[in-house]
Tab-separated table of C-alpha atoms and ligand atoms in Angstrom:
chain	number	residue	atom	x	y	z
A	237	UNK	CA	85.239	140.491	237.623
A	238	UNK	CA	88.014	140.755	239.486
A	239	UNK	CA	87.687	138.485	242.820
A	240	UNK	CA	89.116	140.304	246.157
A	241	UNK	CA	89.795	138.089	249.145
A	242	UNK	CA	91.611	139.148	252.213
A	243	UNK	CA	92.774	136.603	254.708
A	244	UNK	CA	95.246	136.980	257.259
A	245	UNK	CA	95.953	134.427	260.533
A	246	UNK	CA	97.225	136.133	262.990
A	247	UNK	CA	98.551	133.792	265.667
A	248	UNK	CA	99.985	130.618	264.356
A	249	UNK	CA	100.807	128.486	267.684
A	250	UNK	CA	102.958	125.438	267.764
A	251	UNK	CA	101.965	123.951	271.079
A	252	UNK	CA	102.585	120.718	273.046
A	253	UNK	CA	99.590	118.688	272.738
A	254	UNK	CA	98.473	118.728	276.262
A	255	UNK	CA	99.654	122.394	276.542
A	256	UNK	CA	96.175	124.608	276.970
A	257	UNK	CA	95.789	126.930	274.317
A	258	UNK	CA	96.401	130.745	274.908
A	259	UNK	CA	93.535	133.100	275.304
A	260	UNK	CA	92.362	135.257	272.250
A	261	UNK	CA	89.429	137.492	271.219
A	262	UNK	CA	88.446	138.681	267.631
A	263	UNK	CA	86.000	141.243	267.054
A	264	UNK	CA	84.203	143.007	263.753
A	265	UNK	CA	82.311	146.112	263.148
A	266	UNK	CA	80.901	144.952	259.359
A	267	UNK	CA	82.352	144.410	255.937
A	268	UNK	CA	82.020	146.347	252.910
A	269	UNK	CA	83.404	148.653	250.224
A	270	UNK	CA	85.333	150.909	252.727
A	271	UNK	CA	88.255	152.656	250.814
A	272	UNK	CA	90.522	155.244	252.497
A	273	UNK	CA	89.105	158.261	250.113
A	274	UNK	CA	85.529	157.472	251.716
A	275	UNK	CA	86.791	158.442	255.321
A	276	UNK	CA	88.207	161.444	256.604
A	277	UNK	CA	91.296	160.731	259.271
A	278	UNK	CA	88.877	161.673	261.833
A	279	UNK	CA	86.292	158.763	260.892
A	280	UNK	CA	89.426	156.333	260.825
A	281	UNK	CA	90.344	157.178	263.838
A	282	UNK	CA	87.139	156.863	265.954
A	283	UNK	CA	86.719	153.327	264.283
A	284	UNK	CA	90.212	152.266	265.538
A	285	UNK	CA	89.522	153.919	269.031
A	286	UNK	CA	86.627	151.908	269.148
A	287	UNK	CA	87.644	148.696	267.833
A	288	UNK	CA	90.544	148.818	270.357
A	289	UNK	CA	88.469	149.527	273.583
A	290	UNK	CA	86.095	146.730	272.709
A	291	UNK	CA	88.595	144.357	271.941
A	292	UNK	CA	90.786	145.353	274.746
A	293	UNK	CA	87.392	145.217	277.009
A	294	UNK	CA	86.811	141.702	275.514
A	295	UNK	CA	90.406	140.539	276.378
A	296	UNK	CA	90.259	141.814	279.990
A	297	UNK	CA	87.027	139.527	280.693
A	298	UNK	CA	89.852	136.895	279.597
A	299	UNK	CA	92.706	137.758	281.502
A	300	UNK	CA	91.013	137.946	284.528
A	301	UNK	CA	90.160	134.428	283.917
A	302	UNK	CA	86.030	135.062	282.966
A	303	UNK	CA	84.773	132.944	280.036
A	304	UNK	CA	84.726	133.540	276.712
A	305	UNK	CA	81.195	133.960	276.855
A	306	UNK	CA	81.412	136.782	279.019
A	307	UNK	CA	84.163	138.354	276.924
A	308	UNK	CA	82.240	138.127	273.587
A	309	UNK	CA	79.199	139.630	275.499
A	310	UNK	CA	81.220	142.278	276.718
A	311	UNK	CA	82.818	143.387	273.219
A	312	UNK	CA	79.731	143.194	271.228
A	313	UNK	CA	77.608	145.110	273.940
A	314	UNK	CA	80.606	148.258	273.339
A	315	UNK	CA	80.013	148.181	269.717
A	316	UNK	CA	76.116	147.890	270.311
A	317	UNK	CA	76.328	151.209	272.481
A	318	UNK	CA	78.417	152.787	269.584
A	319	UNK	CA	76.793	155.006	267.031
A	320	UNK	CA	79.338	154.201	264.746
A	321	UNK	CA	78.153	150.469	264.276
A	322	UNK	CA	75.115	149.119	262.265
A	323	UNK	CA	73.786	147.311	265.423
A	324	UNK	CA	72.190	148.612	268.865
A	325	UNK	CA	72.207	152.499	268.591
A	326	UNK	CA	73.458	152.421	265.147
A	327	UNK	CA	71.005	150.097	263.834
A	328	UNK	CA	70.268	150.867	259.629
A	329	UNK	CA	66.401	151.912	259.062
A	330	UNK	CA	64.106	149.698	257.588
A	331	UNK	CA	61.537	150.608	254.834
A	332	UNK	CA	58.804	151.980	257.146
A	333	UNK	CA	61.591	154.359	259.062
A	334	UNK	CA	62.036	152.080	261.781
A	335	UNK	CA	64.753	149.872	263.309
A	336	UNK	CA	64.335	146.114	263.932
A	337	UNK	CA	67.633	144.021	265.460
A	338	UNK	CA	68.951	140.737	265.362
A	339	UNK	CA	71.352	139.176	267.313
A	340	UNK	CA	72.641	135.621	268.591
A	341	UNK	CA	75.523	134.074	270.883
A	342	UNK	CA	76.555	130.408	270.922
A	343	UNK	CA	78.646	128.637	273.641
A	344	UNK	CA	80.940	126.476	272.053
A	345	UNK	CA	81.582	124.132	275.415
A	346	UNK	CA	77.466	123.412	275.487
A	347	UNK	CA	76.282	124.066	272.322
A	348	UNK	CA	73.727	125.813	273.670
A	349	UNK	CA	72.658	128.967	271.498
A	350	UNK	CA	70.161	131.899	272.124
A	351	UNK	CA	69.014	134.460	269.231
A	352	UNK	CA	66.528	137.061	268.636
A	353	UNK	CA	65.125	138.768	265.681
A	354	UNK	CA	62.953	141.818	264.392
A	355	UNK	CA	63.321	143.044	268.615
A	356	UNK	CA	62.795	147.088	268.336
A	357	UNK	CA	62.696	148.441	272.114
A	358	UNK	CA	65.672	146.809	273.527
A	359	UNK	CA	69.103	148.497	273.932
A	360	UNK	CA	71.361	145.611	273.901
A	361	UNK	CA	69.869	142.858	271.624
A	362	UNK	CA	72.998	140.605	272.287
A	363	UNK	CA	72.137	140.447	275.952
A	364	UNK	CA	68.402	139.163	275.186
A	365	UNK	CA	69.731	136.790	273.182
A	366	UNK	CA	72.170	135.699	276.158
A	367	UNK	CA	69.172	135.614	278.007
A	368	UNK	CA	67.110	133.620	276.217
A	369	UNK	CA	70.062	131.078	275.901
A	370	UNK	CA	70.500	131.166	279.827
A	371	UNK	CA	67.280	131.558	280.740
A	372	UNK	CA	64.687	129.951	278.254
A	373	UNK	CA	64.065	126.460	276.849
A	374	UNK	CA	64.235	127.745	273.505
A	375	UNK	CA	66.787	128.848	271.005
A	376	UNK	CA	65.296	131.760	269.064
A	377	UNK	CA	62.841	134.537	270.059
A	378	UNK	CA	61.443	137.073	267.595
A	379	UNK	CA	59.301	140.581	267.601
A	380	UNK	CA	56.595	140.951	270.180
A	381	UNK	CA	57.319	137.703	272.326
A	382	UNK	CA	61.191	138.229	272.241
A	383	UNK	CA	60.221	141.900	273.739
A	384	UNK	CA	57.769	140.459	276.219
A	385	UNK	CA	60.657	138.387	277.385
A	386	UNK	CA	62.980	141.146	277.706
A	387	UNK	CA	60.694	143.128	279.681
A	388	UNK	CA	60.306	139.893	281.905
A	389	UNK	CA	64.012	139.541	282.284
A	390	UNK	CA	64.137	143.347	283.466
A	391	UNK	CA	66.734	144.380	280.531
A	392	UNK	CA	66.789	147.895	279.769
A	393	UNK	CA	64.436	148.724	276.851
A	394	UNK	CA	63.826	152.128	274.851
A	395	UNK	CA	62.038	153.676	272.651
A	396	UNK	CA	62.490	152.809	268.986
A	397	UNK	CA	63.820	156.495	268.312
A	398	UNK	CA	66.431	155.905	270.682
A	399	UNK	CA	68.458	153.675	267.702
A	400	UNK	CA	67.814	157.281	265.119
A	401	UNK	CA	70.766	158.395	263.490
A	402	UNK	CA	71.514	161.449	260.966
A	403	UNK	CA	73.338	159.046	258.502
A	404	UNK	CA	71.553	156.026	258.579
A	405	UNK	CA	68.273	158.092	257.947
A	406	UNK	CA	70.180	159.541	254.817
A	407	UNK	CA	71.468	155.685	253.735
A	408	UNK	CA	67.650	155.237	253.771
A	409	UNK	CA	66.649	157.724	251.538
A	410	UNK	CA	69.399	156.673	248.938
A	411	UNK	CA	68.238	153.049	249.075
A	412	UNK	CA	64.939	153.610	248.713
A	413	UNK	CA	65.988	155.061	245.495
A	414	UNK	CA	67.813	152.214	244.100
A	415	UNK	CA	65.722	149.324	245.006
A	416	UNK	CA	62.707	150.710	243.751
A	417	UNK	CA	62.895	148.350	240.396
A	418	UNK	CA	64.418	144.975	242.011
A	419	UNK	CA	62.629	142.322	241.877
A	420	UNK	CA	63.379	140.548	245.292
A	421	UNK	CA	65.640	140.848	248.493
A	422	UNK	CA	68.029	138.849	247.856
A	423	UNK	CA	68.876	140.618	244.386
A	424	UNK	CA	69.346	143.901	246.486
A	425	UNK	CA	73.336	145.429	245.881
A	426	UNK	CA	75.097	145.107	249.289
A	427	UNK	CA	75.762	148.729	249.242
A	428	UNK	CA	78.064	149.602	252.474
A	429	UNK	CA	76.892	153.101	252.649
A	430	UNK	CA	73.429	151.471	253.456
A	431	UNK	CA	74.407	149.009	256.547
A	432	UNK	CA	78.116	148.784	257.015
A	433	UNK	CA	78.656	148.030	260.690
A	434	UNK	CA	77.073	144.422	261.861
A	435	UNK	CA	79.116	143.589	264.778
A	436	UNK	CA	80.359	140.389	265.996
A	437	UNK	CA	83.231	138.615	268.399
A	438	UNK	CA	84.645	135.082	268.789
A	439	UNK	CA	87.078	134.341	271.665
A	440	UNK	CA	88.876	131.564	273.583
A	441	UNK	CA	89.046	131.556	277.601
A	442	UNK	CA	91.582	129.904	279.887
A	443	UNK	CA	89.697	126.570	279.775
A	444	UNK	CA	89.625	126.188	276.190
A	445	UNK	CA	85.808	127.353	275.906
A	446	UNK	CA	85.085	129.064	272.579
A	447	UNK	CA	81.602	131.299	272.014
A	448	UNK	CA	80.681	133.813	269.381
A	449	UNK	CA	78.008	136.324	268.999
A	450	UNK	CA	76.719	138.175	266.530
A	451	UNK	CA	74.063	141.455	266.747
A	452	UNK	CA	73.149	143.844	263.743
A	453	UNK	CA	70.643	146.059	262.552
A	454	UNK	CA	70.143	144.011	259.485
A	455	UNK	CA	70.087	145.828	255.948
A	456	UNK	CA	68.672	149.523	255.562
A	457	UNK	CA	65.185	149.614	253.959
A	458	UNK	CA	64.619	145.858	254.785
A	459	UNK	CA	60.708	145.083	254.543
A	460	UNK	CA	58.011	142.437	255.699
A	461	UNK	CA	59.781	141.874	258.976
A	462	UNK	CA	62.922	140.440	256.792
A	463	UNK	CA	65.346	138.819	259.062
A	464	UNK	CA	69.057	138.316	258.370
A	465	UNK	CA	71.783	135.945	258.924
A	466	UNK	CA	73.144	137.537	262.098
A	467	UNK	CA	70.541	135.687	264.533
A	468	UNK	CA	70.702	132.215	262.396
A	469	UNK	CA	72.745	129.919	263.946
A	470	UNK	CA	74.459	128.277	261.410
A	471	UNK	CA	74.616	131.254	259.261
A	472	UNK	CA	75.893	134.243	260.943
A	473	UNK	CA	77.226	132.768	264.098
A	474	UNK	CA	78.568	129.557	265.252
A	475	UNK	CA	80.726	127.796	267.944
A	476	UNK	CA	81.327	124.359	269.353
A	477	UNK	CA	84.833	123.659	271.110
A	478	UNK	CA	87.022	123.137	267.936
A	479	UNK	CA	85.813	126.594	266.014
A	480	UNK	CA	83.788	129.703	266.368
A	481	UNK	CA	83.079	131.855	263.617
A	482	UNK	CA	80.883	135.467	263.782
A	483	UNK	CA	79.704	136.784	260.244
A	484	UNK	CA	78.743	140.059	258.601
A	485	UNK	CA	77.746	140.648	255.135
A	486	UNK	CA	74.710	140.035	252.709
A	487	UNK	CA	72.878	137.942	255.142
A	488	UNK	CA	70.567	136.194	252.388
A	489	UNK	CA	73.928	134.601	250.892
A	490	UNK	CA	75.135	134.011	254.537
A	491	UNK	CA	72.109	132.194	255.259
A	492	UNK	CA	71.667	130.164	251.972
A	493	UNK	CA	75.494	128.733	252.041
A	494	UNK	CA	75.158	128.308	255.891
A	495	UNK	CA	78.401	130.115	256.160
A	496	UNK	CA	79.438	129.833	259.873
A	497	UNK	CA	78.576	126.376	260.174
A	498	UNK	CA	80.305	125.317	257.270
A	499	UNK	CA	83.286	126.821	258.009
A	500	UNK	CA	83.507	124.776	261.023
A	501	UNK	CA	82.238	121.787	259.220
A	502	UNK	CA	85.115	121.771	256.883
A	503	UNK	CA	87.726	122.437	259.444
A	504	UNK	CA	86.482	119.282	261.377
A	505	UNK	CA	85.997	117.054	258.652
A	506	UNK	CA	88.561	118.028	255.929
A	507	UNK	CA	91.038	118.347	258.803
A	508	UNK	CA	92.284	121.997	257.551
A	509	UNK	CA	92.644	124.825	260.100
A	510	UNK	CA	89.359	126.846	260.908
A	511	UNK	CA	91.390	129.918	259.277
A	512	UNK	CA	91.818	128.118	255.932
A	513	UNK	CA	88.408	126.861	255.644
A	514	UNK	CA	87.173	130.534	256.228
A	515	UNK	CA	89.240	131.494	253.031
A	516	UNK	CA	87.983	128.824	250.748
A	517	UNK	CA	84.485	129.127	251.712
A	518	UNK	CA	84.620	133.271	251.360
A	519	UNK	CA	85.666	132.543	248.404
A	520	UNK	CA	83.031	130.472	246.792
A	521	UNK	CA	80.597	132.512	248.283
A	522	UNK	CA	82.357	135.699	246.215
A	523	UNK	CA	81.982	133.550	243.258
A	524	UNK	CA	78.434	133.495	243.885
A	525	UNK	CA	77.589	136.956	244.364
A	526	UNK	CA	78.025	137.075	248.177
A	527	UNK	CA	79.683	139.704	249.902
A	528	UNK	CA	81.221	139.754	253.331
A	529	UNK	CA	83.669	138.816	255.764
A	530	UNK	CA	84.146	136.312	259.088
A	531	UNK	CA	86.112	136.412	262.432
A	532	UNK	CA	87.335	132.842	263.551
A	533	UNK	CA	89.147	131.413	265.994
A	534	UNK	CA	89.807	127.552	266.668
A	535	UNK	CA	90.638	125.300	269.947
A	536	UNK	CA	94.374	125.980	268.925
A	537	UNK	CA	93.786	129.888	270.122
A	538	UNK	CA	94.500	130.488	266.100
A	539	UNK	CA	92.718	134.133	265.765
A	540	UNK	CA	91.936	135.175	262.148
A	541	UNK	CA	89.414	136.958	259.495
A	542	UNK	CA	88.471	136.807	256.087
A	543	UNK	CA	86.808	138.834	253.827
A	544	UNK	CA	85.953	139.288	250.321
A	545	UNK	CA	85.278	142.972	250.258
A	546	UNK	CA	87.214	145.904	250.172
A	547	UNK	CA	87.545	146.148	253.786
A	548	UNK	CA	85.996	145.258	257.217
A	549	UNK	CA	86.438	146.675	260.505
A	550	UNK	CA	88.143	144.504	262.781
A	551	UNK	CA	90.397	144.042	265.850
A	552	UNK	CA	91.902	141.250	267.753
A	553	UNK	CA	93.718	140.783	270.753
A	554	UNK	CA	95.975	137.542	271.309
A	555	UNK	CA	97.817	136.492	274.377
A	556	UNK	CA	100.889	138.261	274.859
A	557	UNK	CA	100.227	140.695	272.011
A	558	UNK	CA	99.013	143.986	271.679
A	559	UNK	CA	95.424	145.024	270.750
A	560	UNK	CA	95.464	145.251	266.303
A	561	UNK	CA	93.047	147.235	264.415
A	562	UNK	CA	92.476	147.442	261.096
A	563	UNK	CA	89.727	148.393	258.467
A	564	UNK	CA	90.761	148.318	254.936
A	565	UNK	CA	92.129	145.344	253.013
A	566	UNK	CA	96.035	146.154	252.959
A	567	UNK	CA	95.673	146.792	256.892
A	568	UNK	CA	95.567	149.678	258.895
B	835	LIG	N1	74.330	140.329	257.846
B	835	LIG	C1	73.421	141.465	257.947
B	835	LIG	C2	72.353	141.091	257.285
B	835	LIG	O1	72.412	140.703	256.403
B	835	LIG	C3	74.075	142.832	257.378
B	835	LIG	C4	75.919	142.996	257.835
B	835	LIG	O2	76.464	142.217	258.019
B	835	LIG	O3	75.793	143.728	256.899
B	835	LIG	O4	71.146	141.369	258.543
């Protein structure tokens, strides 16, 4: 079978050794079989507009001297509030026709992290993940306890029906028909129509600090309290101050192959660029059946993305450049 792998390094910067890296941010809104034929021009335009808005808002935090942590939080919150993406408002349906959301955030400077899994009534799970990181002594909270903590932190709570959308409900009906005979969750086909749109952001700020954030509704028709890679530090999200990664794709593979931390470890120990490491890891993942993509930033301010699917909603803004948003493998 033909293996598709699309990668791009958008800024390559040769800086004098003591010079500060430039600021920059990359975001994604999910990877999968996104073809031009399957989208109307109006839909394409709506995705580009929302990606551009989110990346610009994240960048403006950096431009004002804000932290990479605040920049990724701002960008992901915007994407969570849009019904276009499988996170926050646009979260997919579980088998039982409810919504269970996962998210995580990591601060590259301190390697502090916060994650939440299976939350049902928190409007912006990324804000809860951040509160876990900053206001609790824990890294990961799940289910009812996470929701209790959200209440104590006075985060905005919503009824689970807030996450209902017609097109995700249609996707659930199709998914249920297809999964009936499958023996276990890892065998689920990665059908983008079911769950496309996990969101994420990575950024580098004026002080050279990196951060990563990822948020998702998970996989359509998930059961039994299934938790994906998005809240698992090292799988769907990772940051130290050398390398930060946010992932999207078939979560079971991203957990088993520790995709986000593997990319950063290869960059560190094999002395290669994080962009090159990401390309390798995603090619290897494809070979074992794992579909998806990642966005990456490194300590030099190099912004990149790589995916082994037909498309990935994505955008970036590098210092001195304009926001660039793309959907398809060939660009645009
Ligand atoms: N990685 C997400 C999960 O498995 C889904 C996705 O990115 O589409 O929960």
